[in-house]
mmCIF file of C-alpha atoms and ligand atoms in Angstrom:
data_model
loop_
_atom_site.group_PDB
_atom_site.id
_atom_site.type_symbol
_atom_site.label_atom_id
_atom_site.label_comp_id
_atom_site.label_asym_id
_atom_site.label_seq_id
_atom_site.Cartn_x
_atom_site.Cartn_y
_atom_site.Cartn_z
ATOM 1 C CA MET K 1 -20.747 -25.557 -23.485
ATOM 2 C CA ILE K 2 -18.037 -25.109 -20.798
ATOM 3 C CA GLY K 3 -18.248 -21.356 -21.272
ATOM 4 C CA GLU K 4 -22.026 -21.366 -20.911
ATOM 5 C CA VAL K 5 -21.890 -23.195 -17.585
ATOM 6 C CA ILE K 6 -19.228 -20.778 -16.276
ATOM 7 C CA LYS K 7 -21.361 -17.803 -17.230
ATOM 8 C CA ARG K 8 -24.498 -19.336 -15.758
ATOM 9 C CA LEU K 9 -22.734 -20.143 -12.469
ATOM 10 C CA ASN K 10 -21.269 -16.656 -12.230
ATOM 11 C CA GLY K 11 -24.719 -15.207 -12.777
ATOM 12 C CA GLU K 12 -26.151 -17.442 -10.076
ATOM 13 C CA LEU K 13 -23.487 -17.257 -7.342
ATOM 14 C CA PRO K 14 -23.570 -14.330 -4.904
ATOM 15 C CA ALA K 15 -20.645 -11.896 -5.267
ATOM 16 C CA THR K 16 -19.230 -13.177 -1.949
ATOM 17 C CA VAL K 17 -18.691 -16.684 -3.347
ATOM 18 C CA LYS K 18 -15.634 -17.464 -5.476
ATOM 19 C CA LEU K 19 -15.965 -20.060 -8.193
ATOM 20 C CA VAL K 20 -13.095 -22.556 -8.280
ATOM 21 C CA ALA K 21 -13.162 -24.624 -11.470
ATOM 22 C CA VAL K 22 -11.900 -28.140 -10.714
ATOM 23 C CA SER K 23 -10.084 -29.136 -13.908
ATOM 24 C CA LYS K 24 -8.544 -32.430 -12.732
ATOM 25 C CA PHE K 25 -8.579 -35.203 -15.352
ATOM 26 C CA HIS K 26 -9.528 -32.707 -18.076
ATOM 27 C CA PRO K 27 -7.172 -31.507 -20.812
ATOM 28 C CA PHE K 28 -5.629 -28.057 -20.930
ATOM 29 C CA GLU K 29 -7.939 -27.110 -23.819
ATOM 30 C CA ALA K 30 -10.890 -27.350 -21.418
ATOM 31 C CA ILE K 31 -9.146 -24.904 -19.089
ATOM 32 C CA GLN K 32 -8.573 -22.505 -21.985
ATOM 33 C CA GLU K 33 -12.242 -22.666 -22.884
ATOM 34 C CA ALA K 34 -13.262 -21.823 -19.314
ATOM 35 C CA TYR K 35 -10.640 -19.067 -19.158
ATOM 36 C CA GLU K 36 -12.039 -17.486 -22.297
ATOM 37 C CA ALA K 37 -15.444 -17.395 -20.602
ATOM 38 C CA GLY K 38 -13.886 -15.364 -17.770
ATOM 39 C CA GLN K 39 -12.895 -18.100 -15.295
ATOM 40 C CA ARG K 40 -9.599 -17.405 -13.509
ATOM 41 C CA ILE K 41 -9.285 -19.870 -10.597
ATOM 42 C CA PHE K 42 -8.611 -23.533 -11.408
ATOM 43 C CA ALA K 43 -7.963 -26.409 -9.026
ATOM 44 C CA GLU K 44 -6.019 -29.632 -9.448
ATOM 45 C CA SER K 45 -5.749 -32.590 -7.116
ATOM 46 C CA ARG K 46 -2.610 -34.419 -8.289
ATOM 47 C CA PRO K 47 0.889 -32.879 -8.254
ATOM 48 C CA GLN K 48 2.000 -34.486 -11.512
ATOM 49 C CA GLU K 49 -1.075 -33.294 -13.363
ATOM 50 C CA LEU K 50 -0.786 -29.750 -12.005
ATOM 51 C CA LEU K 51 2.840 -29.580 -13.093
ATOM 52 C CA ALA K 52 2.021 -30.933 -16.558
ATOM 53 C CA LYS K 53 -0.624 -28.220 -17.014
ATOM 54 C CA VAL K 54 1.673 -25.455 -15.767
ATOM 55 C CA ARG K 55 4.285 -26.632 -18.296
ATOM 56 C CA ARG K 56 1.701 -26.929 -21.067
ATOM 57 C CA LEU K 57 0.754 -23.296 -20.498
ATOM 58 C CA GLU K 58 4.424 -22.289 -20.714
ATOM 59 C CA GLU K 59 4.727 -24.126 -24.045
ATOM 60 C CA ILE K 60 1.608 -22.456 -25.396
ATOM 61 C CA ARG K 61 3.004 -19.046 -24.441
ATOM 62 C CA ILE K 62 6.144 -19.807 -26.443
ATOM 63 C CA GLU K 63 4.173 -21.195 -29.406
ATOM 64 C CA ARG K 64 1.991 -18.096 -29.492
ATOM 65 C CA GLY K 65 4.865 -15.715 -28.805
ATOM 66 C CA GLU K 66 2.761 -14.224 -26.001
ATOM 67 C CA PRO K 67 4.631 -14.410 -22.683
ATOM 68 C CA ASP K 68 1.636 -12.900 -20.867
ATOM 69 C CA TYR K 69 -0.997 -15.278 -22.253
ATOM 70 C CA MET K 70 -3.323 -16.323 -19.395
ATOM 71 C CA SER K 71 -0.925 -14.694 -16.935
ATOM 72 C CA ASP K 72 -3.708 -13.976 -14.439
ATOM 73 C CA ILE K 73 -4.699 -17.648 -14.078
ATOM 74 C CA GLU K 74 -4.645 -18.828 -10.462
ATOM 75 C CA TRP K 75 -4.054 -22.434 -9.463
ATOM 76 C CA HIS K 76 -5.341 -24.001 -6.265
ATOM 77 C CA PHE K 77 -4.333 -27.422 -4.987
ATOM 78 C CA ILE K 78 -7.168 -29.526 -3.534
ATOM 79 C CA GLY K 79 -5.844 -33.094 -3.318
ATOM 80 C CA HIS K 80 -3.893 -35.096 -0.796
ATOM 81 C CA LEU K 81 -0.349 -33.724 -0.822
ATOM 82 C CA GLN K 82 2.582 -35.878 0.196
ATOM 83 C CA THR K 83 5.428 -34.010 1.850
ATOM 84 C CA ASN K 84 7.927 -35.278 -0.742
ATOM 85 C CA LYS K 85 5.926 -33.595 -3.552
ATOM 86 C CA LEU K 86 5.843 -30.039 -2.215
ATOM 87 C CA LYS K 87 8.236 -28.682 -4.806
ATOM 88 C CA MET K 88 5.930 -29.865 -7.606
ATOM 89 C CA VAL K 89 3.072 -27.812 -6.210
ATOM 90 C CA LEU K 90 4.038 -24.907 -3.961
ATOM 91 C CA PRO K 91 5.908 -22.783 -6.522
ATOM 92 C CA TYR K 92 2.813 -22.628 -8.741
ATOM 93 C CA VAL K 93 -0.275 -22.325 -6.574
ATOM 94 C CA SER K 94 -1.867 -19.323 -4.879
ATOM 95 C CA LEU K 95 -3.691 -21.510 -2.339
ATOM 96 C CA VAL K 96 -3.326 -25.037 -0.955
ATOM 97 C CA GLN K 97 -6.870 -25.903 0.136
ATOM 98 C CA SER K 98 -6.119 -29.387 1.403
ATOM 99 C CA VAL K 99 -3.818 -29.217 4.415
ATOM 100 C CA ASP K 100 -5.107 -32.345 6.104
ATOM 101 C CA SER K 101 -2.455 -33.038 8.757
ATOM 102 C CA ILE K 102 -0.230 -31.145 11.167
ATOM 103 C CA ARG K 103 2.742 -32.923 9.634
ATOM 104 C CA LEU K 104 1.874 -31.433 6.219
ATOM 105 C CA LEU K 105 1.366 -27.962 7.717
ATOM 106 C CA GLU K 106 4.837 -28.174 9.270
ATOM 107 C CA ALA K 107 6.400 -29.390 6.033
ATOM 108 C CA ILE K 108 4.818 -26.522 4.050
ATOM 109 C CA ASP K 109 6.019 -24.044 6.665
ATOM 110 C CA ASN K 110 9.558 -25.433 6.396
ATOM 111 C CA TRP K 111 9.442 -25.275 2.591
ATOM 112 C CA GLY K 112 8.256 -21.667 2.794
ATOM 113 C CA ALA K 113 11.101 -20.767 5.160
ATOM 114 C CA ALA K 114 13.684 -22.441 2.914
ATOM 115 C CA ASN K 115 12.310 -20.663 -0.179
ATOM 116 C CA GLY K 116 11.548 -17.253 1.315
ATOM 117 C CA LYS K 117 7.799 -17.531 0.727
ATOM 118 C CA VAL K 118 4.595 -17.424 2.716
ATOM 119 C CA ILE K 119 2.155 -20.060 1.477
ATOM 120 C CA ASN K 120 -1.605 -19.457 1.645
ATOM 121 C CA VAL K 121 -3.455 -22.498 2.947
ATOM 122 C CA LEU K 122 -6.839 -23.719 4.078
ATOM 123 C CA LEU K 123 -7.050 -26.371 6.779
ATOM 124 C CA GLU K 124 -9.052 -29.333 5.494
ATOM 125 C CA CYS K 125 -11.443 -30.514 8.184
ATOM 126 C CA PHE K 126 -12.792 -34.029 8.550
ATOM 127 C CA ILE K 127 -16.569 -33.535 8.486
ATOM 128 C CA SER K 128 -17.966 -36.506 6.582
ATOM 129 C CA SER K 129 -18.782 -40.015 7.647
ATOM 130 C CA ASP K 130 -16.738 -41.477 4.765
ATOM 131 C CA GLU K 131 -13.748 -43.125 6.358
ATOM 132 C CA THR K 132 -11.731 -42.737 3.179
ATOM 133 C CA LYS K 133 -11.814 -38.958 3.408
ATOM 134 C CA GLN K 134 -8.977 -37.006 5.014
ATOM 135 C CA GLY K 135 -8.890 -34.045 7.281
ATOM 136 C CA LEU K 136 -8.117 -32.509 10.626
ATOM 137 C CA SER K 137 -10.214 -33.155 13.709
ATOM 138 C CA GLU K 138 -11.430 -30.456 16.102
ATOM 139 C CA ARG K 139 -8.726 -31.565 18.476
ATOM 140 C CA GLU K 140 -5.996 -31.069 15.853
ATOM 141 C CA LEU K 141 -7.358 -27.631 14.903
ATOM 142 C CA THR K 142 -7.179 -26.599 18.529
ATOM 143 C CA ASP K 143 -3.636 -27.988 18.743
ATOM 144 C CA ILE K 144 -2.609 -25.828 15.764
ATOM 145 C CA PHE K 145 -4.173 -22.679 17.187
ATOM 146 C CA SER K 146 -3.173 -23.130 20.826
ATOM 147 C CA GLY K 147 0.246 -24.683 20.245
ATOM 148 C CA GLU K 148 3.608 -23.177 21.043
ATOM 149 C CA LYS K 149 4.657 -23.393 17.433
ATOM 150 C CA THR K 150 4.106 -20.379 15.184
ATOM 151 C CA TYR K 151 3.901 -21.129 11.481
ATOM 152 C CA ARG K 152 5.635 -18.053 10.069
ATOM 153 C CA ASN K 153 5.774 -19.175 6.451
ATOM 154 C CA VAL K 154 2.175 -20.271 6.200
ATOM 155 C CA ARG K 155 -0.881 -18.004 6.126
ATOM 156 C CA ILE K 156 -3.981 -19.835 7.310
ATOM 157 C CA CYS K 157 -6.816 -18.257 5.274
ATOM 158 C CA GLY K 158 -9.676 -20.454 6.492
ATOM 159 C CA LEU K 159 -11.122 -23.954 6.332
ATOM 160 C CA MET K 160 -12.125 -26.457 3.674
ATOM 161 C CA GLY K 161 -14.412 -29.466 3.929
ATOM 162 C CA MET K 162 -16.081 -32.177 1.891
ATOM 163 C CA ALA K 163 -19.439 -33.699 2.791
ATOM 164 C CA THR K 164 -20.295 -37.386 2.819
ATOM 165 C CA PHE K 165 -20.888 -38.839 -0.646
ATOM 166 C CA THR K 166 -24.656 -39.259 -0.446
ATOM 167 C CA ASP K 167 -27.963 -38.037 -1.888
ATOM 168 C CA ASN K 168 -29.316 -37.454 1.611
ATOM 169 C CA GLU K 169 -29.574 -33.700 1.983
ATOM 170 C CA ASP K 170 -29.900 -33.884 5.785
ATOM 171 C CA VAL K 171 -26.570 -35.703 6.043
ATOM 172 C CA ILE K 172 -24.908 -33.127 3.784
ATOM 173 C CA ARG K 173 -26.346 -30.248 5.825
ATOM 174 C CA GLY K 174 -25.151 -31.928 9.026
ATOM 175 C CA ASP K 175 -21.609 -32.252 7.648
ATOM 176 C CA PHE K 176 -21.570 -28.617 6.516
ATOM 177 C CA GLN K 177 -22.863 -27.544 9.928
ATOM 178 C CA HIS K 178 -19.917 -29.419 11.432
ATOM 179 C CA LEU K 179 -17.599 -27.273 9.282
ATOM 180 C CA LEU K 180 -19.356 -24.108 10.500
ATOM 181 C CA ASP K 181 -18.850 -25.306 14.085
ATOM 182 C CA MET K 182 -15.153 -25.793 13.361
ATOM 183 C CA GLN K 183 -15.025 -22.267 11.906
ATOM 184 C CA GLN K 184 -16.378 -21.048 15.235
ATOM 185 C CA ILE K 185 -13.388 -22.664 16.966
ATOM 186 C CA LEU K 186 -11.119 -20.794 14.561
ATOM 187 C CA HIS K 187 -12.916 -17.474 15.057
ATOM 188 C CA ASP K 188 -12.534 -17.839 18.817
ATOM 189 C CA TRP K 189 -8.755 -17.802 18.278
ATOM 190 C CA ILE K 190 -8.639 -14.583 16.216
ATOM 191 C CA GLY K 191 -6.464 -12.149 18.138
ATOM 192 C CA GLU K 192 -5.424 -14.951 20.502
ATOM 193 C CA SER K 193 -3.294 -17.152 18.280
ATOM 194 C CA ALA K 194 -0.343 -16.076 16.110
ATOM 195 C CA ASN K 195 -1.466 -18.793 13.695
ATOM 196 C CA VAL K 196 -4.899 -17.258 13.054
ATOM 197 C CA PRO K 197 -4.759 -13.973 11.131
ATOM 198 C CA SER K 198 -7.653 -11.550 11.571
ATOM 199 C CA GLU K 199 -8.746 -11.947 7.939
ATOM 200 C CA CYS K 200 -9.071 -15.719 8.271
ATOM 201 C CA ASN K 201 -12.524 -15.916 6.673
ATOM 202 C CA GLU K 202 -12.454 -18.339 3.771
ATOM 203 C CA LEU K 203 -14.761 -21.311 3.965
ATOM 204 C CA SER K 204 -14.399 -23.638 0.991
ATOM 205 C CA PHE K 205 -17.289 -26.045 0.717
ATOM 206 C CA GLY K 206 -19.731 -27.120 -1.976
ATOM 207 C CA MET K 207 -19.154 -29.170 -5.149
ATOM 208 C CA SER K 208 -21.243 -29.872 -8.292
ATOM 209 C CA ASP K 209 -23.955 -31.808 -6.461
ATOM 210 C CA ASP K 210 -24.210 -29.834 -3.232
ATOM 211 C CA TYR K 211 -23.081 -26.273 -3.956
ATOM 212 C CA PRO K 212 -26.583 -24.696 -3.678
ATOM 213 C CA ILE K 213 -26.812 -25.960 -0.076
ATOM 214 C CA ALA K 214 -23.251 -24.783 0.602
ATOM 215 C CA VAL K 215 -23.966 -21.289 -0.730
ATOM 216 C CA GLU K 216 -27.106 -21.075 1.367
ATOM 217 C CA MET K 217 -25.068 -22.082 4.448
ATOM 218 C CA GLY K 218 -22.312 -19.506 3.974
ATOM 219 C CA SER K 219 -19.653 -20.920 1.649
ATOM 220 C CA THR K 220 -17.135 -18.361 0.319
ATOM 221 C CA MET K 221 -15.616 -20.732 -2.241
ATOM 222 C CA VAL K 222 -17.284 -23.500 -4.220
ATOM 223 C CA ARG K 223 -15.168 -26.146 -5.985
ATOM 224 C CA ILE K 224 -17.013 -27.266 -9.087
ATOM 225 C CA GLY K 225 -15.683 -29.850 -11.525
ATOM 226 C CA SER K 226 -18.033 -32.206 -13.332
ATOM 227 C CA MET K 227 -20.811 -29.651 -13.715
ATOM 228 C CA ILE K 228 -18.453 -27.422 -15.731
ATOM 229 C CA PHE K 229 -16.245 -29.921 -17.524
ATOM 230 C CA GLY K 230 -18.442 -33.021 -17.720
ATOM 231 C CA SER K 231 -17.810 -36.327 -16.025
ATOM 232 C CA ARG K 232 -14.229 -37.434 -15.488
ATOM 233 C CA LEU K 233 -12.647 -40.454 -17.123
ATOM 234 C CA TYR K 234 -10.428 -41.941 -14.446
HETATM 235 C C1 LIG D 301 -12.930 -33.445 -7.522
HETATM 236 C C2 LIG D 301 -13.112 -32.514 -6.402
HETATM 237 C C3 LIG D 301 -14.092 -31.508 -6.439
HETATM 238 C C4 LIG D 301 -15.074 -31.329 -7.587
HETATM 239 O O1 LIG D 301 -16.037 -32.318 -7.585
HETATM 240 P P1 LIG D 301 -17.289 -32.290 -8.598
HETATM 241 O O2 LIG D 301 -18.270 -33.181 -7.963
HETATM 242 O O3 LIG D 301 -16.772 -32.789 -9.888
HETATM 243 O O4 LIG D 301 -17.771 -30.884 -8.696
HETATM 244 C C5 LIG D 301 -14.167 -30.645 -5.369
HETATM 245 N N1 LIG D 301 -13.333 -30.746 -4.315
HETATM 246 C C6 LIG D 301 -12.382 -31.689 -4.248
HETATM 247 C C7 LIG D 301 -11.502 -31.733 -3.055
HETATM 248 C C8 LIG D 301 -12.249 -32.603 -5.279
HETATM 249 O O5 LIG D 301 -11.284 -33.540 -5.190
#
């Protein structure tokens, strides 16, 4: 079942769009099933849960006597990240998609400097009309790009956004267009800002209910959870 959805999505998505399987609230066995169907990128939204899954995989490797089992799995972090939880997340992930404040960006940069690493991130932009959602404003993006401060231990790979929770397709398209407008701000800084590398092209938008619209509008990364793993029991 999980494997079939993965295969169907991979058949359907253009080659330019990466599939990120959002495994939050689902057991490690579900991740294994998706992995066996060829899925490699998984995303979690809570530090404790990510860490538990990383440790579960280590245990399974020992149980199986296969140190390389699932060694090419990639973890992304997509939830709100508190600065006191960085060490639970940053050692294990290849991308933090949810940098939603300048304070967090600075904290990740400092952690990277202290640990001799460069952390790949996406800047999460506030594009929805849901007040509960997080993200940077256009003003804050501009502050990051135009500021004096250079983030040497962070690589900004692009932007991430989440549309308003609604069935209204026009509202969703409007939110996604807002993200494209914010990408234009970023592109204007390529070559001008030390914080914007030239290959800063990732645009992570689209989830189970709105990914076809996102793909049509130029997403490079869709984050799909419930469609693959079923509904979540919170
Ligand atoms: C949970 C979550 C998703 C996946 O949502 P689905 O509707 O289950 O596909 C995508 N992005 C973020 C940031 C999430 O927290």
